[in-house]
Coordinates of C-alpha atoms and ligand atoms in Angstrom, one line a residue:
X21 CA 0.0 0.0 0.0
X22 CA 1.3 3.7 -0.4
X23 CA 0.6 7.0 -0.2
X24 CA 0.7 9.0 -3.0
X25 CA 1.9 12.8 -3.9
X26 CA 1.0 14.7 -6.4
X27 CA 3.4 18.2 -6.1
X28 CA 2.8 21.2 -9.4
X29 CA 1.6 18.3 -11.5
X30 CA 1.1 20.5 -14.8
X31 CA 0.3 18.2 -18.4
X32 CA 0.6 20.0 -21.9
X33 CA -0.8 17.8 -24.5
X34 CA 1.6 18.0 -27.8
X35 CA -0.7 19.9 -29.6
X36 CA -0.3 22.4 -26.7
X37 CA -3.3 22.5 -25.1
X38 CA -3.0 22.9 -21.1
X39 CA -5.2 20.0 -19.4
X40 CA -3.8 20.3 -15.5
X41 CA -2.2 23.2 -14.1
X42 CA -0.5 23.5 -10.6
X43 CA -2.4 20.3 -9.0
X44 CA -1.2 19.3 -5.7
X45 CA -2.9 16.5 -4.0
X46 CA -1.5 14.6 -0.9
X47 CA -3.5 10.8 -0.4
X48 CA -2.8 9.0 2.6
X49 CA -1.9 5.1 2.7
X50 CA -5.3 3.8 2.8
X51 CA -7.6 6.6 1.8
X52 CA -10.3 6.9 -0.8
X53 CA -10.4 9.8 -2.3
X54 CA -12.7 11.2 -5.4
X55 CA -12.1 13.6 -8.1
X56 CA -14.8 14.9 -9.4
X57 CA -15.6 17.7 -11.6
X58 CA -17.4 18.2 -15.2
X59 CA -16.3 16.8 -18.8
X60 CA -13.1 17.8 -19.7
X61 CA -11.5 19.6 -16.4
X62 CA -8.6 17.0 -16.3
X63 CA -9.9 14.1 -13.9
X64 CA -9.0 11.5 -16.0
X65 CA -5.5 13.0 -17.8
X66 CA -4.5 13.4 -14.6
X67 CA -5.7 9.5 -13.1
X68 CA -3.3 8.6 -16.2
X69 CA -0.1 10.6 -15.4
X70 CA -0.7 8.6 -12.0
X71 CA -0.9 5.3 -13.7
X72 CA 1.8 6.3 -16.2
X73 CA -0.1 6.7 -19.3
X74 CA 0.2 10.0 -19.9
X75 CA 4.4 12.0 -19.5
X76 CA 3.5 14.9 -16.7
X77 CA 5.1 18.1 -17.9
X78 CA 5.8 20.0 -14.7
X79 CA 5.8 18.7 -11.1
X80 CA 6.5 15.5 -9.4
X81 CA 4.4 12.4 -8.5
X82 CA 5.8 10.5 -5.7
X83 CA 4.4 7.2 -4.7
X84 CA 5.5 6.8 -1.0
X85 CA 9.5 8.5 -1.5
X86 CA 9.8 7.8 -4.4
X87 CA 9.5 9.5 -7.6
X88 CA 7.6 8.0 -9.8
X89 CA 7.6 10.3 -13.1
X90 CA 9.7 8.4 -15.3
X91 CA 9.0 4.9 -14.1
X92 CA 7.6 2.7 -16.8
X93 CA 3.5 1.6 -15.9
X94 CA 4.2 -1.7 -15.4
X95 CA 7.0 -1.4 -12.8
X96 CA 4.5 1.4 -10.8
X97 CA 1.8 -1.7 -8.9
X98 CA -1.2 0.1 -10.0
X99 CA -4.7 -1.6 -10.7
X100 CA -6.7 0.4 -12.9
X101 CA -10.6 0.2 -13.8
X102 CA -12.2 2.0 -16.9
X103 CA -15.8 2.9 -17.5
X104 CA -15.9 0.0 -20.3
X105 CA -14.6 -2.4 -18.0
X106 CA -12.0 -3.6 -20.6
X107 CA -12.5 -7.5 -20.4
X108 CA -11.0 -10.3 -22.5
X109 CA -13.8 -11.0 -24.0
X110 CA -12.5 -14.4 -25.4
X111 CA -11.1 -15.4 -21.6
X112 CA -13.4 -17.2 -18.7
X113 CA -14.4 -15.2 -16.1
X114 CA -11.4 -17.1 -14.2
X115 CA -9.1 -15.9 -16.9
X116 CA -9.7 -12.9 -17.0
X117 CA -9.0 -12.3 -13.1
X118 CA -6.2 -14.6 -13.1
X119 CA -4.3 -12.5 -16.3
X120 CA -2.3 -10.0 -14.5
X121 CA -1.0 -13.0 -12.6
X122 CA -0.5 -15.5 -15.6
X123 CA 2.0 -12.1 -16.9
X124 CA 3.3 -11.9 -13.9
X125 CA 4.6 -15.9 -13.9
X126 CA 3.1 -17.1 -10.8
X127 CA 2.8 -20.3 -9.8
X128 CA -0.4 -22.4 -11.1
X129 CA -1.6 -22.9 -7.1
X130 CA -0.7 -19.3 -6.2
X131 CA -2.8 -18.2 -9.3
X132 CA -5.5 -20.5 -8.3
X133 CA -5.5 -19.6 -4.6
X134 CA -5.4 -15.6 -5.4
X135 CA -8.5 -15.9 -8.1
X136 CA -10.0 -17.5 -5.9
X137 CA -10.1 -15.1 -3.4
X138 CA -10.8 -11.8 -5.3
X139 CA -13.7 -13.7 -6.9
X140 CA -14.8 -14.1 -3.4
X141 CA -14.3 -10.9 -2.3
X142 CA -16.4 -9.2 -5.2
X143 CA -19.1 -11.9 -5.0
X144 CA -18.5 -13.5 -8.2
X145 CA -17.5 -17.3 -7.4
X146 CA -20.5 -18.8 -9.8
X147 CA -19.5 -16.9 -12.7
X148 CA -16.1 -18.3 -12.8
X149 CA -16.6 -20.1 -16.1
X150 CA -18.9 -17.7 -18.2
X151 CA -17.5 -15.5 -20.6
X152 CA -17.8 -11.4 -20.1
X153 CA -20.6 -11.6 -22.8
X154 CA -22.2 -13.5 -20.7
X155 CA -22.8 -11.2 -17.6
X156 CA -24.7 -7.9 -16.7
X157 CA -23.0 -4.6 -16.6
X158 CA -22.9 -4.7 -12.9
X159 CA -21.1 -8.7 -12.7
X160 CA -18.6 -7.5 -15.4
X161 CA -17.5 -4.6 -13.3
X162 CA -16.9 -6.5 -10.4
X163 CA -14.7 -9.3 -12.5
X164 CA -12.7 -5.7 -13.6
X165 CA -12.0 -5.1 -9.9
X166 CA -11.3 -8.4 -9.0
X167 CA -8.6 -7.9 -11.8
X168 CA -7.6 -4.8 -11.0
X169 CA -6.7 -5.9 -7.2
X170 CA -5.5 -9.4 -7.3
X171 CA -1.9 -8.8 -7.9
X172 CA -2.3 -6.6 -4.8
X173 CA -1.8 -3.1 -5.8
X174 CA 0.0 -0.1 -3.8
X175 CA -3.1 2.4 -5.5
X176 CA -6.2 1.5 -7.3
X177 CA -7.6 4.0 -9.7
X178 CA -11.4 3.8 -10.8
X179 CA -12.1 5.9 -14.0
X180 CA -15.6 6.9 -14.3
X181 CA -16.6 3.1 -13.2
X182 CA -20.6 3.4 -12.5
X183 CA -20.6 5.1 -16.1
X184 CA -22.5 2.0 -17.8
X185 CA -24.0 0.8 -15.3
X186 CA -28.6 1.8 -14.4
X187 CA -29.2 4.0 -11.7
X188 CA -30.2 1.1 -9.1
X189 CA -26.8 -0.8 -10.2
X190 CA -24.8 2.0 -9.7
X191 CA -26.5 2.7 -6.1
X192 CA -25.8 -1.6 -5.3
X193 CA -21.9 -0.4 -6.8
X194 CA -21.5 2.1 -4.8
X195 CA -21.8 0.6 -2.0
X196 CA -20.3 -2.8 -2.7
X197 CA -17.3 -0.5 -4.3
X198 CA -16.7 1.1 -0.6
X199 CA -16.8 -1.8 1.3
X200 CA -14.2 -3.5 -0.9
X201 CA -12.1 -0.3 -0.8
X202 CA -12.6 -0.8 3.3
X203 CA -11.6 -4.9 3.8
X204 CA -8.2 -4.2 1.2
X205 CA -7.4 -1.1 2.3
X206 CA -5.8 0.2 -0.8
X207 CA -5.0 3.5 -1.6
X208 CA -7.7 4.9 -4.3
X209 CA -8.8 7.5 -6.5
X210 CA -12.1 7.3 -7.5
X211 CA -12.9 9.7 -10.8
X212 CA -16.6 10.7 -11.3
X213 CA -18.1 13.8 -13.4
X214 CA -21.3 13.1 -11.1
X215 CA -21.6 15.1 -8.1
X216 CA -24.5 13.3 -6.0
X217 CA -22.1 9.9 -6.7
X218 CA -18.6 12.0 -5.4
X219 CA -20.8 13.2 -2.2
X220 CA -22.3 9.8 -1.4
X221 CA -19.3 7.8 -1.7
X222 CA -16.3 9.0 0.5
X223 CA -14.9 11.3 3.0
X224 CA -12.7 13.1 0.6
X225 CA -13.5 15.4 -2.7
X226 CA -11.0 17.6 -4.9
X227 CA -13.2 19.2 -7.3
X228 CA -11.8 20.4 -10.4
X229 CA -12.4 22.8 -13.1
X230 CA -10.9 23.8 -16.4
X231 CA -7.7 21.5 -14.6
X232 CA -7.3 23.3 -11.8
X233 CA -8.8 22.0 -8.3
X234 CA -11.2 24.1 -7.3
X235 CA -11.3 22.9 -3.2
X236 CA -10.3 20.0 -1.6
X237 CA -12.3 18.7 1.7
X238 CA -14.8 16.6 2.8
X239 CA -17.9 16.2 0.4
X240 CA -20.5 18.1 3.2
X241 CA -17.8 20.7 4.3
X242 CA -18.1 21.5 0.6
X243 CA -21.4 21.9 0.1
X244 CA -21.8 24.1 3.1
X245 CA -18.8 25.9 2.8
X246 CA -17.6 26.5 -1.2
X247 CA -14.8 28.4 -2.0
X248 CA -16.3 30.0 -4.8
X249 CA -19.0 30.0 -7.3
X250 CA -18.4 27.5 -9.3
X251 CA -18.0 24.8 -6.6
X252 CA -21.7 26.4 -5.2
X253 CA -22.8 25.7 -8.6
X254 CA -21.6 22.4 -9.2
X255 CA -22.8 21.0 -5.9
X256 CA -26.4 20.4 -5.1
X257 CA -29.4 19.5 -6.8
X258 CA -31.6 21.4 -7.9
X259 CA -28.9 23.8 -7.9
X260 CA -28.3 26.7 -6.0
X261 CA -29.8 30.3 -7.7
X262 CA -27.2 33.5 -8.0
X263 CA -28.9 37.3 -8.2
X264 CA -26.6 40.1 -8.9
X265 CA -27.3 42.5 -6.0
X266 CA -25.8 45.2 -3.8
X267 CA -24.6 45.9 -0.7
X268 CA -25.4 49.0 0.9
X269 CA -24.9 49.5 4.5
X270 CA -24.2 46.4 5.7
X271 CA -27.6 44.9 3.9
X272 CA -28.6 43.7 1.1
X273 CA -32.2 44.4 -0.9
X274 CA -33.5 41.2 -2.1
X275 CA -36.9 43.0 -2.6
X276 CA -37.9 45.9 -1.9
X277 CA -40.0 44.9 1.6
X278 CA -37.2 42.1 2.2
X279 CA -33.3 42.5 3.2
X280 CA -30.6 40.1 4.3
X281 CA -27.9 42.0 7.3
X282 CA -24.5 41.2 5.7
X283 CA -21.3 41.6 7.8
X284 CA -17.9 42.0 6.6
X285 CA -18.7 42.8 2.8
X286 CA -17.9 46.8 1.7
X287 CA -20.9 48.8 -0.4
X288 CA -21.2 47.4 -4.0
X289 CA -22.4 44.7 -5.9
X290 CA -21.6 41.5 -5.7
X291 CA -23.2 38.0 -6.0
X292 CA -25.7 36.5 -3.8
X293 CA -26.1 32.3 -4.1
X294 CA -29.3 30.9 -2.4
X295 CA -29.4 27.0 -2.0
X296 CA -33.6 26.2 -2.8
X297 CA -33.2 24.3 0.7
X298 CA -32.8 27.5 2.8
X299 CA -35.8 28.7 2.2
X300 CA -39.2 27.8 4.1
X301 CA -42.7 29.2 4.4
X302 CA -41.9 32.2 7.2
X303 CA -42.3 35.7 7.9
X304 CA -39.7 37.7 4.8
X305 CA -39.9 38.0 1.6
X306 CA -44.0 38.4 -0.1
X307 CA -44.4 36.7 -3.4
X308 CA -46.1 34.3 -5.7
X309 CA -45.5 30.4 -7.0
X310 CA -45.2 30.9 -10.9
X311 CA -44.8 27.0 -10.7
X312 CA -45.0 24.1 -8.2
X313 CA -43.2 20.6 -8.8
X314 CA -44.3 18.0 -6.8
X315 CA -40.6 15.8 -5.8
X316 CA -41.3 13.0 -3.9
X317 CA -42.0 14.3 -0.4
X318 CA -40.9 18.0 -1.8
X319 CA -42.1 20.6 -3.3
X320 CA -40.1 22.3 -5.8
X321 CA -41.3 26.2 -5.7
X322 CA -40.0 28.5 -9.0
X323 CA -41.1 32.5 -8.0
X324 CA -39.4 35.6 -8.9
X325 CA -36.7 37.5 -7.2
X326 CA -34.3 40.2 -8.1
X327 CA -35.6 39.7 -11.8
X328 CA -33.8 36.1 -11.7
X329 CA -35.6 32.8 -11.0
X330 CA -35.4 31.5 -7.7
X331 CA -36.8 27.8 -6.3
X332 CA -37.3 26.4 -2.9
X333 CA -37.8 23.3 -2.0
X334 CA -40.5 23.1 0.5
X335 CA -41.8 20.4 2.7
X336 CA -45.1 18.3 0.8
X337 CA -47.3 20.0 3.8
X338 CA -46.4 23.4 2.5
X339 CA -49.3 22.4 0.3
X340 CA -48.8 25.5 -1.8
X341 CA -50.1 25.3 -5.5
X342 CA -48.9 27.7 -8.9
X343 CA -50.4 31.2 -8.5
X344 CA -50.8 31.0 -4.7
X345 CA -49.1 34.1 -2.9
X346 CA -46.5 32.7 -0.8
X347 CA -44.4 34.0 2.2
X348 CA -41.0 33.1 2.2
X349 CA -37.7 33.3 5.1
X350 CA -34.2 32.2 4.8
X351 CA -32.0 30.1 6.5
X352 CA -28.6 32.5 6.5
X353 CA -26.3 29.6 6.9
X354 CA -26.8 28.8 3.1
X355 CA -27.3 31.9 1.8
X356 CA -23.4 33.1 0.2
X357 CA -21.8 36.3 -1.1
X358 CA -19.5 36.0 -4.1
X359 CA -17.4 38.4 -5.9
X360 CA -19.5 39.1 -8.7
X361 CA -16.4 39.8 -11.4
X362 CA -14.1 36.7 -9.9
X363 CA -16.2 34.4 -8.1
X364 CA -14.3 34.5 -5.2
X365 CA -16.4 33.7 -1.6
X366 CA -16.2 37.1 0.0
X367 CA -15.6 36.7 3.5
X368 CA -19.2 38.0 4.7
X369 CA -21.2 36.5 7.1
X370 CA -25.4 36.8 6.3
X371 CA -27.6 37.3 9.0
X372 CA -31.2 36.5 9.0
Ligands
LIG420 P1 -14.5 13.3 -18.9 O1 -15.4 13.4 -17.7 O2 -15.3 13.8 -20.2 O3 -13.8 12.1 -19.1 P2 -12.1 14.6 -17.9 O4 -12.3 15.6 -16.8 O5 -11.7 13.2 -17.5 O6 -13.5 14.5 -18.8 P3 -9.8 14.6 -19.6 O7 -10.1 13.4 -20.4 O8 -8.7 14.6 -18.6 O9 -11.1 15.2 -19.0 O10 -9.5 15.8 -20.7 C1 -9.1 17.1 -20.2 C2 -8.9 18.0 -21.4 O11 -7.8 17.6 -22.2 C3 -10.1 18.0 -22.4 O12 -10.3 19.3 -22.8 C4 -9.6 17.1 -23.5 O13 -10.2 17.5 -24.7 C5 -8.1 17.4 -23.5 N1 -7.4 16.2 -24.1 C6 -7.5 14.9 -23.6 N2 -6.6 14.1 -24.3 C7 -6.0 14.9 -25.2 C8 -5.0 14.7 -26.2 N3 -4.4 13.5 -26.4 N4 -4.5 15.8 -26.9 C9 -5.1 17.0 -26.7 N5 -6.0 17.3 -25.7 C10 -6.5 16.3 -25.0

């Protein structure tokens, strides 16, 4: 097992395109950790520089001390998993988890004894005899981590590995993904471009954007705390709502009968992100439901305010209908001030 350092890790593609800038990530021996972020920001150019795919540019990786830059893929002890699962589709199910071992020259018992027990570990001893073609999405990606760990990798990296897979599969993977992470103990990075999966799965989150990490921290720390718009943005659904207001006075105006007290932000405009979950039916702001969305046990509110659409999700006994005239009051823990040129969180608290 090993821990792994990523220092100024910066990739330029030959046709000189900049896909990572400046990344710095410290994982410790034994930690899961996600990177998550939307199509193209670098998640996965940057999972291959760590498996050795991909020559790194600027910056060092180190696996444990040692530098592992230069070192040829096969001589790093990574497992790897890919959305397509990238099965032998001529080999047995045995085969297939047995390969990296058969390469490796084991002996025929060792091999035997090892299979074995990854096919136990992901749940797969039945299948040992089918072929790929002959297994669900969900059975063929756990014969790809059974390959992927059993010739006991330092780091495992998981490349978008729920991709293929229905929603209730990819719920049963999850899960059955974090408890095998949890009985080996190996090192992995998890990549993901969908946010609900990166904040249901593990402790850890570096969110990225245009290939620079946006924040690192714990997926709920995140969500209650971004560091700037975008992460606000990305996080949460239905997503948070932005309104270009101002400050005046240590207030801001979000209409004309309803203000927010704002401390530690000067006079000026700046951006103003409500989460739809900090609002509920109270004494504040006087409006109307333009349209009401029943989901599940919530209500999904669209109104009106600061000449932007807004939503709050209500509780079903809100029992409030389009066109009724509603009352509205925030909660001012998830209400945030940005800088409305850079994005930047301005250090203001909001008070009720
Ligand atoms: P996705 O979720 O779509 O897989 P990603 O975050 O994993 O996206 P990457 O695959 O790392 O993104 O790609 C990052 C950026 O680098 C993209 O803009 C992509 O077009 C670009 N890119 C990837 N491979 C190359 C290449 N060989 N040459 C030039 N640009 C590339």
């Amino acid at each position: 097992m090993a821990q792994l350092s990523l220092k100024h890790i910066y990739k330029r593609y030959p046709n000189g395109f900049e896909a990572v800038k400046d990344f710095n990530l410290e994982v410790a021996d034994k930690e899961f950790i996600i990177f998550v972020g939307p199509s193209g920001c670098g998640k996965s150019t940057t999972l291959r520089m760590i498996a050795g795919f991909n020559s790194i540019e600027g910056g060092d990786i180190y696996f444990n001390d040692t530098r592992i830059n230069d070192m040829d893929p096969s001589r790093r002890n990574i497992g790897m998993v890919f959305q397509n699962y990238a099965l032998y589709p001529h080999l047995t199910v045995e085969q297939n988890i047995a390969f990296p071992l058969v390469n490796h020259k084991e002996g025929k018992e060792e091999i035997r004894r090892r299979t074995l027990e990854m096919a136990r570990l992901v749940q797969i001893e039945d299948l040992l005899k089918r072929k790929p073609g002959q297994l669900s999405g969900g059975q063929q990606q756990r014969v790809a981590i059974a390959r992927a760990l059993v010739k006991r990798p330092d780091i495992l990296l998981l490349d978008e590995p729920l991709s293929n897979l229905d929603a209730r599969l990819r719920l049963e993977m999850r899960e059955e993904i974090r408890r095998i992470q949890t009985e080996t103990g190996v090192t992995t990075v998890f990549v993901t471009h969908d946010q609900e999966e990166a904040m249901s799965i593990t402790d850890e989150i570096v969110l990225m954007r245009t290939g620079v990490v946006q924040q690192q921290c714990p997926p709920q720390q995140m969500y209650l705390n971004p560091a700037n718009r975008f992460v606000a943005g990305f996080l949460g659904n239905p997503p948070i709502n932005f309104f270009r207001l101002d400050v005046c006075g240590g207030t801001v105006c979000l209409a004309e009968d309803y203000m927010l007290r704002v401390h530690g932000a000067a006079d000026g405009p700046v951006l103003v992100g409500i989460r739809p979950e900090a609002w509920r039916l109270g004494q504040g702001l006087r409006t109307a439901a333009e349209a009401v969305e029943m989901r599940g046990k919530d209500l999904l509110v669209t109104f009106s305010l600061a000449g932007e659409r807004a939503r709050a999700i209500l509780d079903i006994t809100a029992g409030v209908a389009a066109g009724d005239a509603v009352e509205l009051t925030l909660e001012p823990r998830l209400v945030y001030i940005f800088d409305p040129e850079t994005g930047a969180r301005l250090d203001a608290e909001v008070a009720g």
